[in-house]
Amino acid sequence: MKLLRLGEPGAETPAVRDEEGTTFALTGLTDDIDSPFLASGGIDRVRAALTEGSLPAMDPAGLRLGAPVARPGKVVCIGLNYRDHAEETGAAVPERPVVFLKDPSTVVGPFDPVLIPRGSVKTDWEVELAVVIGREARYLTDPAEAAECIAGYAISNDVSERGFQLEFSTQWDIGKSCESFNPLGPWLVTPDEVGDPQNLGLRLTVNGEPRQDGSTENMVFDVHYLVWYLSQYMVLRPGDVINTGTPAGVALGLPGTPYLRAGDTVELTVEGLGTQRQTFRDA
């Protein structure tokens, strides 16, 4: 299944897209796709309602796509999780996951505009596989337990301002938490439809020019390991988002460092998870 939210910011309608591509409203089942929905077995209820044929069809044409999860409690990010990305930035391949937090209010829809912050000259892109937590993960015994805690997957653009991130502070947060810096979506795709999360292609273009072309098989730390690892240091709760890292091809590592400017359009694709696209403009 693909879970999605349609409508203007703050007034989205929760919905589901079935295998045939038909969209159904979930307003009879839940007010939103959020932490309470996921924590209470909402995905199972949607699956049962689809099987029963009790959901009303809706036409998504012309409706804005919001982020597929409303109000994440936290966005946890993993840095340098692809060897080629670490190499292009001149960083050592980490021996333990590099963990930082991103302001959850950065999460916006997959086609919403992204704002280049005032004073920015180094706004960068990062296509990533996002993991959405569906069940509390606290001190998991081993990575094998992680699968039961994952509600699904989505595309994330972990937008970064490299000057803010690397030059203005010893921590990365201010370069990662600018307004609109985490487009998410278009859908939350359930694990049964995704299959192996370590066998997904990731691609990104800027103004039609290929920039990133990688695969999740090249992660330093795989998805299940990351969920297990994070659960040793923080409680992961339903609706939390994990950005799992980006492959090579970011502006920071390219010749001439072609950072984003107002008017640039970035398009991201992850195999099986759809496509998102943003046009950047000045804040």
PDB file of C-alpha atoms in Angstrom:
ATOM      1  CA  MET A   1       0.000   0.000   0.000  1.00  0.00           C
ATOM      2  CA  LYS A   2       0.921   3.621  -0.443  1.00  0.00           C
ATOM      3  CA  LEU A   3      -0.315   6.019   2.220  1.00  0.00           C
ATOM      4  CA  LEU A   4      -0.556   9.688   1.314  1.00  0.00           C
ATOM      5  CA  ARG A   5      -2.034  13.017   2.391  1.00  0.00           C
ATOM      6  CA  LEU A   6      -3.800  15.314  -0.063  1.00  0.00           C
ATOM      7  CA  GLY A   7      -4.710  18.971   0.307  1.00  0.00           C
ATOM      8  CA  GLU A   8      -3.447  22.295   1.541  1.00  0.00           C
ATOM      9  CA  PRO A   9      -0.943  22.483   4.417  1.00  0.00           C
ATOM     10  CA  GLY A  10      -2.659  21.785   7.704  1.00  0.00           C
ATOM     11  CA  ALA A  11      -5.838  20.546   6.023  1.00  0.00           C
ATOM     12  CA  GLU A  12      -4.669  17.382   4.264  1.00  0.00           C
ATOM     13  CA  THR A  13      -6.987  14.415   3.729  1.00  0.00           C
ATOM     14  CA  PRO A  14      -5.423  11.048   4.628  1.00  0.00           C
ATOM     15  CA  ALA A  15      -5.657   8.557   1.781  1.00  0.00           C
ATOM     16  CA  VAL A  16      -4.365   5.253   0.434  1.00  0.00           C
ATOM     17  CA  ARG A  17      -3.401   4.202  -3.080  1.00  0.00           C
ATOM     18  CA  ASP A  18      -3.957   0.548  -3.934  1.00  0.00           C
ATOM     19  CA  GLU A  19      -2.022  -1.721  -6.313  1.00  0.00           C
ATOM     20  CA  GLU A  20      -4.161  -0.601  -9.268  1.00  0.00           C
ATOM     21  CA  GLY A  21      -3.416   3.066  -8.586  1.00  0.00           C
ATOM     22  CA  THR A  22      -6.866   3.973  -7.265  1.00  0.00           C
ATOM     23  CA  THR A  23      -6.934   6.476  -4.414  1.00  0.00           C
ATOM     24  CA  PHE A  24      -9.307   6.077  -1.461  1.00  0.00           C
ATOM     25  CA  ALA A  25     -10.030   8.517   1.359  1.00  0.00           C
ATOM     26  CA  LEU A  26      -9.302   7.412   4.927  1.00  0.00           C
ATOM     27  CA  THR A  27     -11.426  10.048   6.626  1.00  0.00           C
ATOM     28  CA  GLY A  28     -13.738   7.374   8.049  1.00  0.00           C
ATOM     29  CA  LEU A  29     -10.795   5.581   9.648  1.00  0.00           C
ATOM     30  CA  THR A  30      -8.562   8.355  10.904  1.00  0.00           C
ATOM     31  CA  ASP A  31      -8.178  12.105  11.085  1.00  0.00           C
ATOM     32  CA  ASP A  32      -4.605  11.908   9.821  1.00  0.00           C
ATOM     33  CA  ILE A  33      -1.596   9.708   9.141  1.00  0.00           C
ATOM     34  CA  ASP A  34       0.319  10.481  12.293  1.00  0.00           C
ATOM     35  CA  SER A  35       1.783   8.970  15.435  1.00  0.00           C
ATOM     36  CA  PRO A  36      -1.548   7.903  17.040  1.00  0.00           C
ATOM     37  CA  PHE A  37      -2.671   6.331  13.756  1.00  0.00           C
ATOM     38  CA  LEU A  38       0.512   4.293  13.391  1.00  0.00           C
ATOM     39  CA  ALA A  39       0.711   3.363  17.079  1.00  0.00           C
ATOM     40  CA  SER A  40      -2.848   2.012  17.116  1.00  0.00           C
ATOM     41  CA  GLY A  41      -2.454  -0.397  14.200  1.00  0.00           C
ATOM     42  CA  GLY A  42      -3.782   2.018  11.615  1.00  0.00           C
ATOM     43  CA  ILE A  43      -2.002   0.394   8.685  1.00  0.00           C
ATOM     44  CA  ASP A  44      -3.650  -2.958   9.459  1.00  0.00           C
ATOM     45  CA  ARG A  45      -7.049  -1.243   9.630  1.00  0.00           C
ATOM     46  CA  VAL A  46      -6.471   0.357   6.244  1.00  0.00           C
ATOM     47  CA  ARG A  47      -5.441  -2.965   4.743  1.00  0.00           C
ATOM     48  CA  ALA A  48      -8.588  -4.622   6.121  1.00  0.00           C
ATOM     49  CA  ALA A  49     -10.798  -1.814   4.809  1.00  0.00           C
ATOM     50  CA  LEU A  50      -9.247  -2.102   1.358  1.00  0.00           C
ATOM     51  CA  THR A  51      -9.954  -5.825   1.347  1.00  0.00           C
ATOM     52  CA  GLU A  52     -13.560  -5.201   2.407  1.00  0.00           C
ATOM     53  CA  GLY A  53     -14.015  -2.513  -0.236  1.00  0.00           C
ATOM     54  CA  SER A  54     -15.439  -0.111   2.324  1.00  0.00           C
ATOM     55  CA  LEU A  55     -13.314   2.950   1.518  1.00  0.00           C
ATOM     56  CA  PRO A  56     -14.680   5.762  -0.685  1.00  0.00           C
ATOM     57  CA  ALA A  57     -12.688   6.481  -3.852  1.00  0.00           C
ATOM     58  CA  MET A  58     -11.388  10.016  -4.344  1.00  0.00           C
ATOM     59  CA  ASP A  59      -9.886  11.880  -7.277  1.00  0.00           C
ATOM     60  CA  PRO A  60      -6.396  13.208  -6.423  1.00  0.00           C
ATOM     61  CA  ALA A  61      -6.132  15.301  -9.606  1.00  0.00           C
ATOM     62  CA  GLY A  62      -5.170  18.872  -8.869  1.00  0.00           C
ATOM     63  CA  LEU A  63      -4.656  18.285  -5.158  1.00  0.00           C
ATOM     64  CA  ARG A  64      -1.394  19.118  -3.430  1.00  0.00           C
ATOM     65  CA  LEU A  65       0.550  16.161  -2.037  1.00  0.00           C
ATOM     66  CA  GLY A  66       1.575  16.735   1.549  1.00  0.00           C
ATOM     67  CA  ALA A  67       4.246  14.839   3.422  1.00  0.00           C
ATOM     68  CA  PRO A  68       2.871  11.306   3.968  1.00  0.00           C
ATOM     69  CA  VAL A  69       3.362  11.531   7.744  1.00  0.00           C
ATOM     70  CA  ALA A  70       1.976  14.445   9.732  1.00  0.00           C
ATOM     71  CA  ARG A  71       4.026  16.093  12.474  1.00  0.00           C
ATOM     72  CA  PRO A  72       6.901  13.636  12.977  1.00  0.00           C
ATOM     73  CA  GLY A  73       8.067  13.628  16.577  1.00  0.00           C
ATOM     74  CA  LYS A  74      11.663  13.730  15.431  1.00  0.00           C
ATOM     75  CA  VAL A  75      13.762  13.429  12.310  1.00  0.00           C
ATOM     76  CA  VAL A  76      16.937  11.458  12.983  1.00  0.00           C
ATOM     77  CA  CYS A  77      19.624  11.643  10.302  1.00  0.00           C
ATOM     78  CA  ILE A  78      22.620   9.459   9.530  1.00  0.00           C
ATOM     79  CA  GLY A  79      25.637  11.190   8.025  1.00  0.00           C
ATOM     80  CA  LEU A  80      28.313   9.712   5.756  1.00  0.00           C
ATOM     81  CA  ASN A  81      26.447   6.414   5.405  1.00  0.00           C
ATOM     82  CA  TYR A  82      27.635   5.725   1.843  1.00  0.00           C
ATOM     83  CA  ARG A  83      31.333   5.091   1.295  1.00  0.00           C
ATOM     84  CA  ASP A  84      31.421   7.063  -1.949  1.00  0.00           C
ATOM     85  CA  HIS A  85      29.792  10.069  -0.278  1.00  0.00           C
ATOM     86  CA  ALA A  86      32.306  10.004   2.582  1.00  0.00           C
ATOM     87  CA  GLU A  87      35.135   9.816   0.047  1.00  0.00           C
ATOM     88  CA  GLU A  88      33.853  12.708  -2.085  1.00  0.00           C
ATOM     89  CA  THR A  89      33.640  14.977   0.970  1.00  0.00           C
ATOM     90  CA  GLY A  90      37.097  13.979   2.223  1.00  0.00           C
ATOM     91  CA  ALA A  91      35.722  12.329   5.365  1.00  0.00           C
ATOM     92  CA  ALA A  92      36.712   8.965   6.785  1.00  0.00           C
ATOM     93  CA  VAL A  93      34.201   6.137   6.460  1.00  0.00           C
ATOM     94  CA  PRO A  94      32.667   6.056   9.953  1.00  0.00           C
ATOM     95  CA  GLU A  95      33.157   3.108  12.284  1.00  0.00           C
ATOM     96  CA  ARG A  96      29.884   3.933  14.071  1.00  0.00           C
ATOM     97  CA  PRO A  97      26.828   5.696  12.625  1.00  0.00           C
ATOM     98  CA  VAL A  98      27.105   9.485  12.536  1.00  0.00           C
ATOM     99  CA  VAL A  99      23.856  10.673  14.131  1.00  0.00           C
ATOM    100  CA  PHE A 100      22.296  14.133  14.203  1.00  0.00           C
ATOM    101  CA  LEU A 101      18.788  15.516  14.591  1.00  0.00           C
ATOM    102  CA  LYS A 102      16.878  17.733  12.196  1.00  0.00           C
ATOM    103  CA  ASP A 103      14.036  20.044  13.216  1.00  0.00           C
ATOM    104  CA  PRO A 104      10.814  18.095  12.450  1.00  0.00           C
ATOM    105  CA  SER A 105       9.168  21.299  11.206  1.00  0.00           C
ATOM    106  CA  THR A 106      11.475  21.116   8.165  1.00  0.00           C
ATOM    107  CA  VAL A 107       9.252  18.344   6.775  1.00  0.00           C
ATOM    108  CA  VAL A 108       7.193  19.577   3.819  1.00  0.00           C
ATOM    109  CA  GLY A 109       5.419  18.033   0.854  1.00  0.00           C
ATOM    110  CA  PRO A 110       7.351  16.357  -1.962  1.00  0.00           C
ATOM    111  CA  PHE A 111       6.469  19.052  -4.517  1.00  0.00           C
ATOM    112  CA  ASP A 112       6.462  22.076  -2.220  1.00  0.00           C
ATOM    113  CA  PRO A 113       8.989  24.854  -2.924  1.00  0.00           C
ATOM    114  CA  VAL A 114      12.170  24.819  -0.864  1.00  0.00           C
ATOM    115  CA  LEU A 115      13.474  28.102   0.531  1.00  0.00           C
ATOM    116  CA  ILE A 116      17.135  29.034   0.198  1.00  0.00           C
ATOM    117  CA  PRO A 117      17.943  30.646   3.554  1.00  0.00           C
ATOM    118  CA  ARG A 118      18.910  34.295   3.801  1.00  0.00           C
ATOM    119  CA  GLY A 119      22.696  34.563   3.667  1.00  0.00           C
ATOM    120  CA  SER A 120      23.076  31.141   2.075  1.00  0.00           C
ATOM    121  CA  VAL A 121      25.575  30.520  -0.712  1.00  0.00           C
ATOM    122  CA  LYS A 122      25.982  26.753  -0.211  1.00  0.00           C
ATOM    123  CA  THR A 123      22.529  25.131  -0.279  1.00  0.00           C
ATOM    124  CA  ASP A 124      22.918  21.480  -1.299  1.00  0.00           C
ATOM    125  CA  TRP A 125      20.762  18.464  -2.131  1.00  0.00           C
ATOM    126  CA  GLU A 126      20.754  14.876  -0.762  1.00  0.00           C
ATOM    127  CA  VAL A 127      18.484  12.078  -2.005  1.00  0.00           C
ATOM    128  CA  GLU A 128      17.838   9.599   0.803  1.00  0.00           C
ATOM    129  CA  LEU A 129      15.771   6.601   1.783  1.00  0.00           C
ATOM    130  CA  ALA A 130      13.587   7.611   4.734  1.00  0.00           C
ATOM    131  CA  VAL A 131      12.377   5.068   7.276  1.00  0.00           C
ATOM    132  CA  VAL A 132       9.140   5.776   9.162  1.00  0.00           C
ATOM    133  CA  ILE A 133       8.740   4.122  12.542  1.00  0.00           C
ATOM    134  CA  GLY A 134       5.452   2.348  13.188  1.00  0.00           C
ATOM    135  CA  ARG A 135       6.041   0.730  16.574  1.00  0.00           C
ATOM    136  CA  GLU A 136       8.108   1.886  19.545  1.00  0.00           C
ATOM    137  CA  ALA A 137      11.739   0.807  19.325  1.00  0.00           C
ATOM    138  CA  ARG A 138      13.480   0.853  22.700  1.00  0.00           C
ATOM    139  CA  TYR A 139      16.617  -1.155  23.444  1.00  0.00           C
ATOM    140  CA  LEU A 140      16.031  -3.653  20.663  1.00  0.00           C
ATOM    141  CA  THR A 141      17.943  -6.872  21.244  1.00  0.00           C
ATOM    142  CA  ASP A 142      19.354  -7.135  17.739  1.00  0.00           C
ATOM    143  CA  PRO A 143      18.811  -5.730  14.203  1.00  0.00           C
ATOM    144  CA  ALA A 144      16.449  -8.585  13.332  1.00  0.00           C
ATOM    145  CA  GLU A 145      13.836  -7.008  15.627  1.00  0.00           C
ATOM    146  CA  ALA A 146      13.897  -3.757  13.688  1.00  0.00           C
ATOM    147  CA  ALA A 147      11.687  -4.963  10.834  1.00  0.00           C
ATOM    148  CA  GLU A 148       8.675  -5.158  13.164  1.00  0.00           C
ATOM    149  CA  CYS A 149       9.137  -1.501  14.107  1.00  0.00           C
ATOM    150  CA  ILE A 150       9.073  -0.079  10.560  1.00  0.00           C
ATOM    151  CA  ALA A 151       5.797   1.297   9.187  1.00  0.00           C
ATOM    152  CA  GLY A 152       7.215   1.962   5.742  1.00  0.00           C
ATOM    153  CA  TYR A 153       9.579   3.923   3.546  1.00  0.00           C
ATOM    154  CA  ALA A 154       9.583   7.205   1.648  1.00  0.00           C
ATOM    155  CA  ILE A 155      11.886   9.494  -0.319  1.00  0.00           C
ATOM    156  CA  SER A 156      13.588  12.260   1.627  1.00  0.00           C
ATOM    157  CA  ASN A 157      15.562  15.245   0.391  1.00  0.00           C
ATOM    158  CA  ASP A 158      17.922  16.049   3.263  1.00  0.00           C
ATOM    159  CA  VAL A 159      18.573  19.605   2.073  1.00  0.00           C
ATOM    160  CA  SER A 160      21.697  21.105   3.655  1.00  0.00           C
ATOM    161  CA  GLU A 161      23.351  24.505   3.862  1.00  0.00           C
ATOM    162  CA  ARG A 162      27.037  23.524   3.890  1.00  0.00           C
ATOM    163  CA  GLY A 163      28.387  26.844   5.137  1.00  0.00           C
ATOM    164  CA  PHE A 164      25.991  26.827   8.089  1.00  0.00           C
ATOM    165  CA  GLN A 165      26.635  23.112   8.645  1.00  0.00           C
ATOM    166  CA  LEU A 166      30.416  22.920   8.431  1.00  0.00           C
ATOM    167  CA  GLU A 167      31.746  26.443   8.963  1.00  0.00           C
ATOM    168  CA  PHE A 168      29.435  28.117  11.462  1.00  0.00           C
ATOM    169  CA  SER A 169      29.268  25.413  14.144  1.00  0.00           C
ATOM    170  CA  THR A 170      30.941  22.233  15.358  1.00  0.00           C
ATOM    171  CA  GLN A 171      27.523  20.568  15.098  1.00  0.00           C
ATOM    172  CA  TRP A 172      25.483  20.172  11.926  1.00  0.00           C
ATOM    173  CA  ASP A 173      22.014  21.104  13.105  1.00  0.00           C
ATOM    174  CA  ILE A 174      21.817  24.738  11.949  1.00  0.00           C
ATOM    175  CA  GLY A 175      22.812  23.742   8.427  1.00  0.00           C
ATOM    176  CA  LYS A 176      20.155  21.035   8.347  1.00  0.00           C
ATOM    177  CA  SER A 177      17.188  22.655  10.080  1.00  0.00           C
ATOM    178  CA  CYS A 178      16.357  25.627   7.872  1.00  0.00           C
ATOM    179  CA  GLU A 179      12.744  26.173   6.834  1.00  0.00           C
ATOM    180  CA  SER A 180      11.412  23.597   4.310  1.00  0.00           C
ATOM    181  CA  PHE A 181      14.706  21.620   4.323  1.00  0.00           C
ATOM    182  CA  ASN A 182      13.106  18.140   4.356  1.00  0.00           C
ATOM    183  CA  PRO A 183      10.692  17.370   1.518  1.00  0.00           C
ATOM    184  CA  LEU A 184       9.186  13.920   2.208  1.00  0.00           C
ATOM    185  CA  GLY A 185       7.065  11.678   0.015  1.00  0.00           C
ATOM    186  CA  PRO A 186       5.171  11.348  -2.251  1.00  0.00           C
ATOM    187  CA  TRP A 187       3.978   8.285  -0.354  1.00  0.00           C
ATOM    188  CA  LEU A 188       4.650   6.140   2.664  1.00  0.00           C
ATOM    189  CA  VAL A 189       5.113   2.722   1.073  1.00  0.00           C
ATOM    190  CA  THR A 190       4.574  -0.301   3.305  1.00  0.00           C
ATOM    191  CA  PRO A 191       7.459  -2.789   3.706  1.00  0.00           C
ATOM    192  CA  ASP A 192       5.636  -5.631   1.953  1.00  0.00           C
ATOM    193  CA  GLU A 193       5.520  -3.546  -1.229  1.00  0.00           C
ATOM    194  CA  VAL A 194       9.107  -2.295  -0.962  1.00  0.00           C
ATOM    195  CA  GLY A 195      10.789  -5.665  -0.488  1.00  0.00           C
ATOM    196  CA  ASP A 196      14.491  -5.525   0.333  1.00  0.00           C
ATOM    197  CA  PRO A 197      15.348  -1.972   1.485  1.00  0.00           C
ATOM    198  CA  GLN A 198      19.005  -2.683   0.700  1.00  0.00           C
ATOM    199  CA  ASN A 199      18.342  -3.090  -3.016  1.00  0.00           C
ATOM    200  CA  LEU A 200      16.849   0.242  -4.077  1.00  0.00           C
ATOM    201  CA  GLY A 201      18.251   2.630  -6.652  1.00  0.00           C
ATOM    202  CA  LEU A 202      18.435   6.338  -5.755  1.00  0.00           C
ATOM    203  CA  ARG A 203      18.728   9.080  -8.356  1.00  0.00           C
ATOM    204  CA  LEU A 204      18.703  12.877  -8.345  1.00  0.00           C
ATOM    205  CA  THR A 205      18.872  15.493 -11.092  1.00  0.00           C
ATOM    206  CA  VAL A 206      19.292  19.276 -10.956  1.00  0.00           C
ATOM    207  CA  ASN A 207      17.654  21.135 -13.842  1.00  0.00           C
ATOM    208  CA  GLY A 208      17.569  17.811 -15.696  1.00  0.00           C
ATOM    209  CA  GLU A 209      21.303  17.123 -15.211  1.00  0.00           C
ATOM    210  CA  PRO A 210      22.124  13.815 -13.426  1.00  0.00           C
ATOM    211  CA  ARG A 211      23.866  14.398 -10.106  1.00  0.00           C
ATOM    212  CA  GLN A 212      23.329  11.343  -7.909  1.00  0.00           C
ATOM    213  CA  ASP A 213      22.963   7.719  -8.990  1.00  0.00           C
ATOM    214  CA  GLY A 214      23.438   5.156  -6.252  1.00  0.00           C
ATOM    215  CA  SER A 215      21.957   2.150  -4.493  1.00  0.00           C
ATOM    216  CA  THR A 216      21.026   1.412  -0.907  1.00  0.00           C
ATOM    217  CA  GLU A 217      23.133  -1.745  -1.170  1.00  0.00           C
ATOM    218  CA  ASN A 218      26.138   0.542  -0.705  1.00  0.00           C
ATOM    219  CA  MET A 219      25.119   1.804   2.744  1.00  0.00           C
ATOM    220  CA  VAL A 220      27.812   1.468   5.392  1.00  0.00           C
ATOM    221  CA  PHE A 221      25.140   0.621   8.002  1.00  0.00           C
ATOM    222  CA  ASP A 222      21.939  -0.982   6.745  1.00  0.00           C
ATOM    223  CA  VAL A 223      18.393   0.023   7.659  1.00  0.00           C
ATOM    224  CA  HIS A 224      17.754  -2.634  10.296  1.00  0.00           C
ATOM    225  CA  TYR A 225      21.108  -2.030  11.950  1.00  0.00           C
ATOM    226  CA  LEU A 226      20.380   1.703  12.129  1.00  0.00           C
ATOM    227  CA  VAL A 227      16.995   1.207  13.806  1.00  0.00           C
ATOM    228  CA  TRP A 228      18.585  -1.196  16.306  1.00  0.00           C
ATOM    229  CA  TYR A 229      21.530   1.131  16.931  1.00  0.00           C
ATOM    230  CA  LEU A 230      19.392   4.227  17.470  1.00  0.00           C
ATOM    231  CA  SER A 231      17.129   2.308  19.874  1.00  0.00           C
ATOM    232  CA  GLN A 232      20.106   1.887  22.206  1.00  0.00           C
ATOM    233  CA  TYR A 233      20.395   5.668  22.654  1.00  0.00           C
ATOM    234  CA  MET A 234      16.908   7.085  22.137  1.00  0.00           C
ATOM    235  CA  VAL A 235      13.335   5.829  22.044  1.00  0.00           C
ATOM    236  CA  LEU A 236      12.022   5.713  18.488  1.00  0.00           C
ATOM    237  CA  ARG A 237       8.285   6.307  18.474  1.00  0.00           C
ATOM    238  CA  PRO A 238       5.590   5.855  15.825  1.00  0.00           C
ATOM    239  CA  GLY A 239       5.790   8.603  13.237  1.00  0.00           C
ATOM    240  CA  ASP A 240       9.487   9.311  13.777  1.00  0.00           C
ATOM    241  CA  VAL A 241      11.518   9.582  10.561  1.00  0.00           C
ATOM    242  CA  ILE A 242      15.063   8.329   9.948  1.00  0.00           C
ATOM    243  CA  ASN A 243      17.018   9.745   7.007  1.00  0.00           C
ATOM    244  CA  THR A 244      19.502   7.001   6.221  1.00  0.00           C
ATOM    245  CA  GLY A 245      22.204   8.872   4.288  1.00  0.00           C
ATOM    246  CA  THR A 246      22.996   9.858   0.717  1.00  0.00           C
ATOM    247  CA  PRO A 247      25.250   8.497  -2.049  1.00  0.00           C
ATOM    248  CA  ALA A 248      27.922  10.487  -3.880  1.00  0.00           C
ATOM    249  CA  GLY A 249      27.031  13.377  -6.151  1.00  0.00           C
ATOM    250  CA  VAL A 250      26.180  16.248  -3.823  1.00  0.00           C
ATOM    251  CA  ALA A 251      27.310  19.759  -4.751  1.00  0.00           C
ATOM    252  CA  LEU A 252      29.852  19.758  -1.916  1.00  0.00           C
ATOM    253  CA  GLY A 253      31.773  16.964  -3.641  1.00  0.00           C
ATOM    254  CA  LEU A 254      31.422  18.017  -7.296  1.00  0.00           C
ATOM    255  CA  PRO A 255      33.908  20.072  -9.317  1.00  0.00           C
ATOM    256  CA  GLY A 256      33.031  23.739  -8.982  1.00  0.00           C
ATOM    257  CA  THR A 257      30.627  22.975  -6.083  1.00  0.00           C
ATOM    258  CA  PRO A 258      27.481  23.906  -8.067  1.00  0.00           C
ATOM    259  CA  TYR A 259      25.274  24.841  -5.119  1.00  0.00           C
ATOM    260  CA  LEU A 260      21.596  25.564  -5.632  1.00  0.00           C
ATOM    261  CA  ARG A 261      20.260  28.968  -6.623  1.00  0.00           C
ATOM    262  CA  ALA A 262      16.745  30.382  -6.839  1.00  0.00           C
ATOM    263  CA  GLY A 263      14.937  28.887  -9.829  1.00  0.00           C
ATOM    264  CA  ASP A 264      16.782  25.559  -9.775  1.00  0.00           C
ATOM    265  CA  THR A 265      14.630  22.422  -9.903  1.00  0.00           C
ATOM    266  CA  VAL A 266      15.664  19.202  -8.188  1.00  0.00           C
ATOM    267  CA  GLU A 267      14.022  15.849  -8.978  1.00  0.00           C
ATOM    268  CA  LEU A 268      14.522  12.761  -6.800  1.00  0.00           C
ATOM    269  CA  THR A 269      13.582   9.134  -7.421  1.00  0.00           C
ATOM    270  CA  VAL A 270      13.956   6.050  -5.252  1.00  0.00           C
ATOM    271  CA  GLU A 271      13.077   2.716  -6.822  1.00  0.00           C
ATOM    272  CA  GLY A 272       9.564   1.659  -5.816  1.00  0.00           C
ATOM    273  CA  LEU A 273       8.920   4.845  -3.853  1.00  0.00           C
ATOM    274  CA  GLY A 274       8.028   7.273  -6.618  1.00  0.00           C
ATOM    275  CA  THR A 275       9.389  10.695  -7.501  1.00  0.00           C
ATOM    276  CA  GLN A 276       9.467  14.105  -5.863  1.00  0.00           C
ATOM    277  CA  ARG A 277      10.416  17.482  -7.308  1.00  0.00           C
ATOM    278  CA  GLN A 278      11.112  20.893  -5.813  1.00  0.00           C
ATOM    279  CA  THR A 279      11.862  24.306  -7.240  1.00  0.00           C
ATOM    280  CA  PHE A 280      14.095  26.399  -5.002  1.00  0.00           C
ATOM    281  CA  ARG A 281      13.449  30.046  -4.262  1.00  0.00           C
ATOM    282  CA  ASP A 282      14.852  32.673  -1.946  1.00  0.00           C
ATOM    283  CA  ALA A 283      13.440  32.892   1.559  1.00  0.00           C
TER     284      ALA A 283
END
